[in-house]
PDB file of C-alpha atoms in Angstrom:
ATOM      1  CA  VAL A 246      -4.503 -85.567  84.053  1.00  0.00           C
ATOM      2  CA  ILE A 247      -2.224 -87.465  81.526  1.00  0.00           C
ATOM      3  CA  GLY A 248      -0.807 -90.897  81.261  1.00  0.00           C
ATOM      4  CA  GLU A 249      -2.426 -94.236  82.001  1.00  0.00           C
ATOM      5  CA  HIS A 250      -6.052 -94.112  83.246  1.00  0.00           C
ATOM      6  CA  GLY A 251      -5.592 -95.273  86.813  1.00  0.00           C
ATOM      7  CA  TYR A 252      -2.780 -95.346  89.671  1.00  0.00           C
ATOM      8  CA  SER A 253       0.227 -94.266  87.464  1.00  0.00           C
ATOM      9  CA  SER A 254      -1.765 -91.221  86.029  1.00  0.00           C
ATOM     10  CA  LEU A 255      -0.259 -87.755  86.351  1.00  0.00           C
ATOM     11  CA  ALA A 256      -1.789 -84.598  87.037  1.00  0.00           C
ATOM     12  CA  VAL A 257       0.054 -81.678  85.657  1.00  0.00           C
ATOM     13  CA  TRP A 258      -0.193 -79.143  88.343  1.00  0.00           C
ATOM     14  CA  SER A 259       2.622 -76.862  86.499  1.00  0.00           C
ATOM     15  CA  SER A 260       0.096 -76.299  83.626  1.00  0.00           C
ATOM     16  CA  VAL A 261      -2.953 -75.465  85.767  1.00  0.00           C
ATOM     17  CA  GLN A 262      -3.823 -72.066  85.725  1.00  0.00           C
ATOM     18  CA  ASN A 263      -6.824 -69.493  86.557  1.00  0.00           C
ATOM     19  CA  GLY A 264      -7.064 -66.280  84.537  1.00  0.00           C
ATOM     20  CA  GLY A 265      -3.643 -66.725  83.147  1.00  0.00           C
ATOM     21  CA  VAL A 266      -2.020 -67.337  86.842  1.00  0.00           C
ATOM     22  CA  LYS A 267      -0.475 -70.486  87.241  1.00  0.00           C
ATOM     23  CA  LEU A 268      -1.617 -72.417  90.305  1.00  0.00           C
ATOM     24  CA  LEU A 269       1.990 -73.325  91.276  1.00  0.00           C
ATOM     25  CA  PRO A 270       4.946 -70.760  90.689  1.00  0.00           C
ATOM     26  CA  PRO A 271       7.689 -71.979  88.425  1.00  0.00           C
ATOM     27  CA  GLY A 272       9.599 -74.708  90.379  1.00  0.00           C
ATOM     28  CA  ASN A 273       7.424 -75.610  93.081  1.00  0.00           C
ATOM     29  CA  GLU A 274       6.084 -78.887  93.503  1.00  0.00           C
ATOM     30  CA  PRO A 275       2.605 -79.932  94.322  1.00  0.00           C
ATOM     31  CA  GLY A 276       1.628 -80.027  98.038  1.00  0.00           C
ATOM     32  CA  ASP A 277      -0.493 -82.202 100.074  1.00  0.00           C
ATOM     33  CA  LEU A 278      -3.521 -80.575  98.785  1.00  0.00           C
ATOM     34  CA  GLU A 279      -2.940 -81.252  95.097  1.00  0.00           C
ATOM     35  CA  ASN A 280      -1.920 -84.841  96.181  1.00  0.00           C
ATOM     36  CA  ALA A 281      -4.959 -85.379  97.855  1.00  0.00           C
ATOM     37  CA  ILE A 282      -7.048 -83.890  94.776  1.00  0.00           C
ATOM     38  CA  HIS A 283      -5.390 -86.005  92.439  1.00  0.00           C
ATOM     39  CA  SER A 284      -5.612 -89.358  94.773  1.00  0.00           C
ATOM     40  CA  GLU A 285      -9.704 -88.524  95.039  1.00  0.00           C
ATOM     41  CA  VAL A 286      -9.839 -88.445  91.397  1.00  0.00           C
ATOM     42  CA  VAL A 287      -7.725 -91.687  90.768  1.00  0.00           C
ATOM     43  CA  ASN A 288      -9.818 -93.586  93.522  1.00  0.00           C
ATOM     44  CA  ALA A 289     -13.137 -92.140  92.339  1.00  0.00           C
ATOM     45  CA  ALA A 290     -13.888 -95.084  90.185  1.00  0.00           C
ATOM     46  CA  GLY A 291     -13.456 -97.545  93.195  1.00  0.00           C
ATOM     47  CA  VAL A 292     -15.611 -95.739  95.180  1.00  0.00           C
ATOM     48  CA  VAL A 293     -18.397 -95.746  92.409  1.00  0.00           C
ATOM     49  CA  ILE A 294     -17.898 -99.611  91.893  1.00  0.00           C
ATOM     50  CA  ALA A 295     -18.241-100.052  95.572  1.00  0.00           C
ATOM     51  CA  LYS A 296     -21.280 -98.406  95.712  1.00  0.00           C
ATOM     52  CA  LYS A 297     -23.178 -99.553  92.655  1.00  0.00           C
ATOM     53  CA  GLY A 298     -20.984-102.315  91.112  1.00  0.00           C
ATOM     54  CA  TYR A 299     -19.732-100.490  87.892  1.00  0.00           C
ATOM     55  CA  THR A 300     -18.814 -97.319  86.249  1.00  0.00           C
ATOM     56  CA  ASN A 301     -20.775 -97.454  82.880  1.00  0.00           C
ATOM     57  CA  TRP A 302     -21.916 -93.928  82.778  1.00  0.00           C
ATOM     58  CA  ALA A 303     -18.705 -91.810  82.708  1.00  0.00           C
ATOM     59  CA  VAL A 304     -17.284 -94.199  79.911  1.00  0.00           C
ATOM     60  CA  GLY A 305     -20.457 -93.811  77.909  1.00  0.00           C
ATOM     61  CA  MET A 306     -20.470 -89.886  78.290  1.00  0.00           C
ATOM     62  CA  ALA A 307     -16.727 -89.838  77.418  1.00  0.00           C
ATOM     63  CA  CYS A 308     -17.228 -91.873  74.139  1.00  0.00           C
ATOM     64  CA  ALA A 309     -20.473 -89.765  73.108  1.00  0.00           C
ATOM     65  CA  GLU A 310     -18.284 -86.605  73.492  1.00  0.00           C
ATOM     66  CA  ILE A 311     -15.548 -88.077  71.529  1.00  0.00           C
ATOM     67  CA  ALA A 312     -18.094 -89.450  68.664  1.00  0.00           C
ATOM     68  CA  GLU A 313     -19.654 -85.886  68.540  1.00  0.00           C
ATOM     69  CA  VAL A 314     -16.123 -84.136  68.122  1.00  0.00           C
ATOM     70  CA  VAL A 315     -15.027 -86.541  65.366  1.00  0.00           C
ATOM     71  CA  LEU A 316     -18.433 -86.821  63.531  1.00  0.00           C
ATOM     72  CA  GLY A 317     -18.646 -82.847  63.761  1.00  0.00           C
ATOM     73  CA  ASP A 318     -15.031 -82.419  62.976  1.00  0.00           C
ATOM     74  CA  LEU A 319     -15.028 -80.059  65.859  1.00  0.00           C
ATOM     75  CA  ARG A 320     -11.327 -79.962  66.157  1.00  0.00           C
ATOM     76  CA  LEU A 321     -11.455 -79.749  70.197  1.00  0.00           C
ATOM     77  CA  VAL A 322      -8.662 -80.150  72.764  1.00  0.00           C
ATOM     78  CA  LEU A 323      -9.514 -83.496  74.405  1.00  0.00           C
ATOM     79  CA  PRO A 324      -7.304 -85.732  76.680  1.00  0.00           C
ATOM     80  CA  VAL A 325      -7.311 -88.791  74.430  1.00  0.00           C
ATOM     81  CA  SER A 326      -5.116 -91.934  74.186  1.00  0.00           C
ATOM     82  CA  THR A 327      -2.432 -91.621  71.322  1.00  0.00           C
ATOM     83  CA  CYS A 328       1.065 -93.210  70.688  1.00  0.00           C
ATOM     84  CA  VAL A 329       3.333 -91.161  72.843  1.00  0.00           C
ATOM     85  CA  ARG A 330       6.447 -92.804  71.514  1.00  0.00           C
ATOM     86  CA  GLY A 331       9.084 -89.661  71.562  1.00  0.00           C
ATOM     87  CA  TYR A 332       6.722 -87.542  74.062  1.00  0.00           C
ATOM     88  CA  ALA A 333       8.628 -86.712  77.117  1.00  0.00           C
ATOM     89  CA  GLY A 334      11.401 -89.083  76.290  1.00  0.00           C
ATOM     90  CA  VAL A 335       8.999 -92.331  76.034  1.00  0.00           C
ATOM     91  CA  ALA A 336      10.922 -94.838  73.808  1.00  0.00           C
ATOM     92  CA  GLU A 337       8.188 -97.481  73.352  1.00  0.00           C
ATOM     93  CA  ASP A 338       5.009 -97.696  71.181  1.00  0.00           C
ATOM     94  CA  VAL A 339       2.873 -96.954  74.111  1.00  0.00           C
ATOM     95  CA  PHE A 340      -0.691 -95.400  74.022  1.00  0.00           C
ATOM     96  CA  LEU A 341      -1.448 -92.779  76.901  1.00  0.00           C
ATOM     97  CA  SER A 342      -3.927 -89.925  77.308  1.00  0.00           C
ATOM     98  CA  VAL A 343      -2.375 -86.374  76.461  1.00  0.00           C
ATOM     99  CA  PRO A 344      -4.110 -83.271  75.078  1.00  0.00           C
ATOM    100  CA  CYS A 345      -4.971 -83.682  71.469  1.00  0.00           C
ATOM    101  CA  VAL A 346      -6.772 -81.853  68.881  1.00  0.00           C
ATOM    102  CA  VAL A 347      -9.528 -84.114  67.777  1.00  0.00           C
ATOM    103  CA  GLY A 348     -11.349 -83.807  64.469  1.00  0.00           C
ATOM    104  CA  SER A 349     -12.754 -86.039  61.792  1.00  0.00           C
ATOM    105  CA  LYS A 350      -9.536 -87.714  60.955  1.00  0.00           C
ATOM    106  CA  GLY A 351      -9.084 -88.577  64.580  1.00  0.00           C
ATOM    107  CA  VAL A 352      -6.020 -86.990  66.336  1.00  0.00           C
ATOM    108  CA  ILE A 353      -5.031 -83.929  64.186  1.00  0.00           C
ATOM    109  CA  ARG A 354      -2.454 -82.589  66.881  1.00  0.00           C
ATOM    110  CA  VAL A 355      -0.584 -83.658  70.029  1.00  0.00           C
ATOM    111  CA  PHE A 356       0.261 -80.825  72.349  1.00  0.00           C
ATOM    112  CA  ASP A 357       3.591 -81.123  74.216  1.00  0.00           C
ATOM    113  CA  LEU A 358       3.290 -80.053  77.771  1.00  0.00           C
ATOM    114  CA  GLU A 359       6.100 -78.240  79.243  1.00  0.00           C
ATOM    115  CA  LEU A 360       6.457 -80.996  82.025  1.00  0.00           C
ATOM    116  CA  THR A 361       8.766 -80.459  85.010  1.00  0.00           C
ATOM    117  CA  ALA A 362      11.359 -82.990  85.829  1.00  0.00           C
ATOM    118  CA  SER A 363       9.344 -84.488  88.295  1.00  0.00           C
ATOM    119  CA  GLU A 364       6.141 -84.722  86.056  1.00  0.00           C
ATOM    120  CA  THR A 365       8.493 -86.117  83.185  1.00  0.00           C
ATOM    121  CA  ALA A 366       9.668 -88.710  85.408  1.00  0.00           C
ATOM    122  CA  LEU A 367       6.036 -89.843  86.425  1.00  0.00           C
ATOM    123  CA  PHE A 368       4.943 -89.711  82.913  1.00  0.00           C
ATOM    124  CA  LYS A 369       7.737 -92.060  81.820  1.00  0.00           C
ATOM    125  CA  LYS A 370       6.695 -94.185  84.948  1.00  0.00           C
ATOM    126  CA  SER A 371       3.188 -94.282  83.583  1.00  0.00           C
ATOM    127  CA  ALA A 372       4.293 -95.271  80.040  1.00  0.00           C
ATOM    128  CA  SER A 373       6.584 -97.986  81.687  1.00  0.00           C
ATOM    129  CA  THR A 374       3.626 -99.409  83.552  1.00  0.00           C
ATOM    130  CA  VAL A 375       1.653 -99.644  80.315  1.00  0.00           C
ATOM    131  CA  TRP A 376       4.562-100.791  78.247  1.00  0.00           C
ATOM    132  CA  ASP A 377       5.186-103.770  80.955  1.00  0.00           C
ATOM    133  CA  ALA A 378       1.467-104.944  80.605  1.00  0.00           C
ATOM    134  CA  GLN A 379       1.732-104.794  76.753  1.00  0.00           C
ATOM    135  CA  LYS A 380       5.329-105.929  75.690  1.00  0.00           C
ATOM    136  CA  GLU A 381       4.564-109.679  75.603  1.00  0.00           C
ATOM    137  CA  VAL A 382       1.873-108.780  72.832  1.00  0.00           C
ATOM    138  CA  TRP A 383       4.311-107.021  70.794  1.00  0.00           C
ATOM    139  CA  ASP A 384       6.757-109.566  71.350  1.00  0.00           C
ATOM    140  CA  ARG A 385       4.357-112.286  69.690  1.00  0.00           C
ATOM    141  CA  MET A 386       3.805-110.138  66.759  1.00  0.00           C
TER     142      MET A 386
END
């Protein structure tokens, strides 16, 4: 899952593999099952908040993992937020989650996923959603 953390996130089904076999044959779009899985992931936070009022454990665990990777210079691939200007045609300084190698200096490398045309459009839509929320801040600087 890449892009914004939330409703405009994108499940990159074209990259999902098991044992080197792609989940979707080239050219195929995700079906009802894949869309339902992504919807469940996106809405999971709302379900947790409705039941206990907050979602602190997942955020804390993610921060702890990232800190361990940075402090240990582990150079692992993690989906972290980084500037995606130029990624999949994004023109603005927007920060979204994409797969990156992370080490003691932070993001060392950004992986360019081979997105389908529909995935590229959804990624740009995610970038636009974030840009619309932050552009006033940039205009004031």
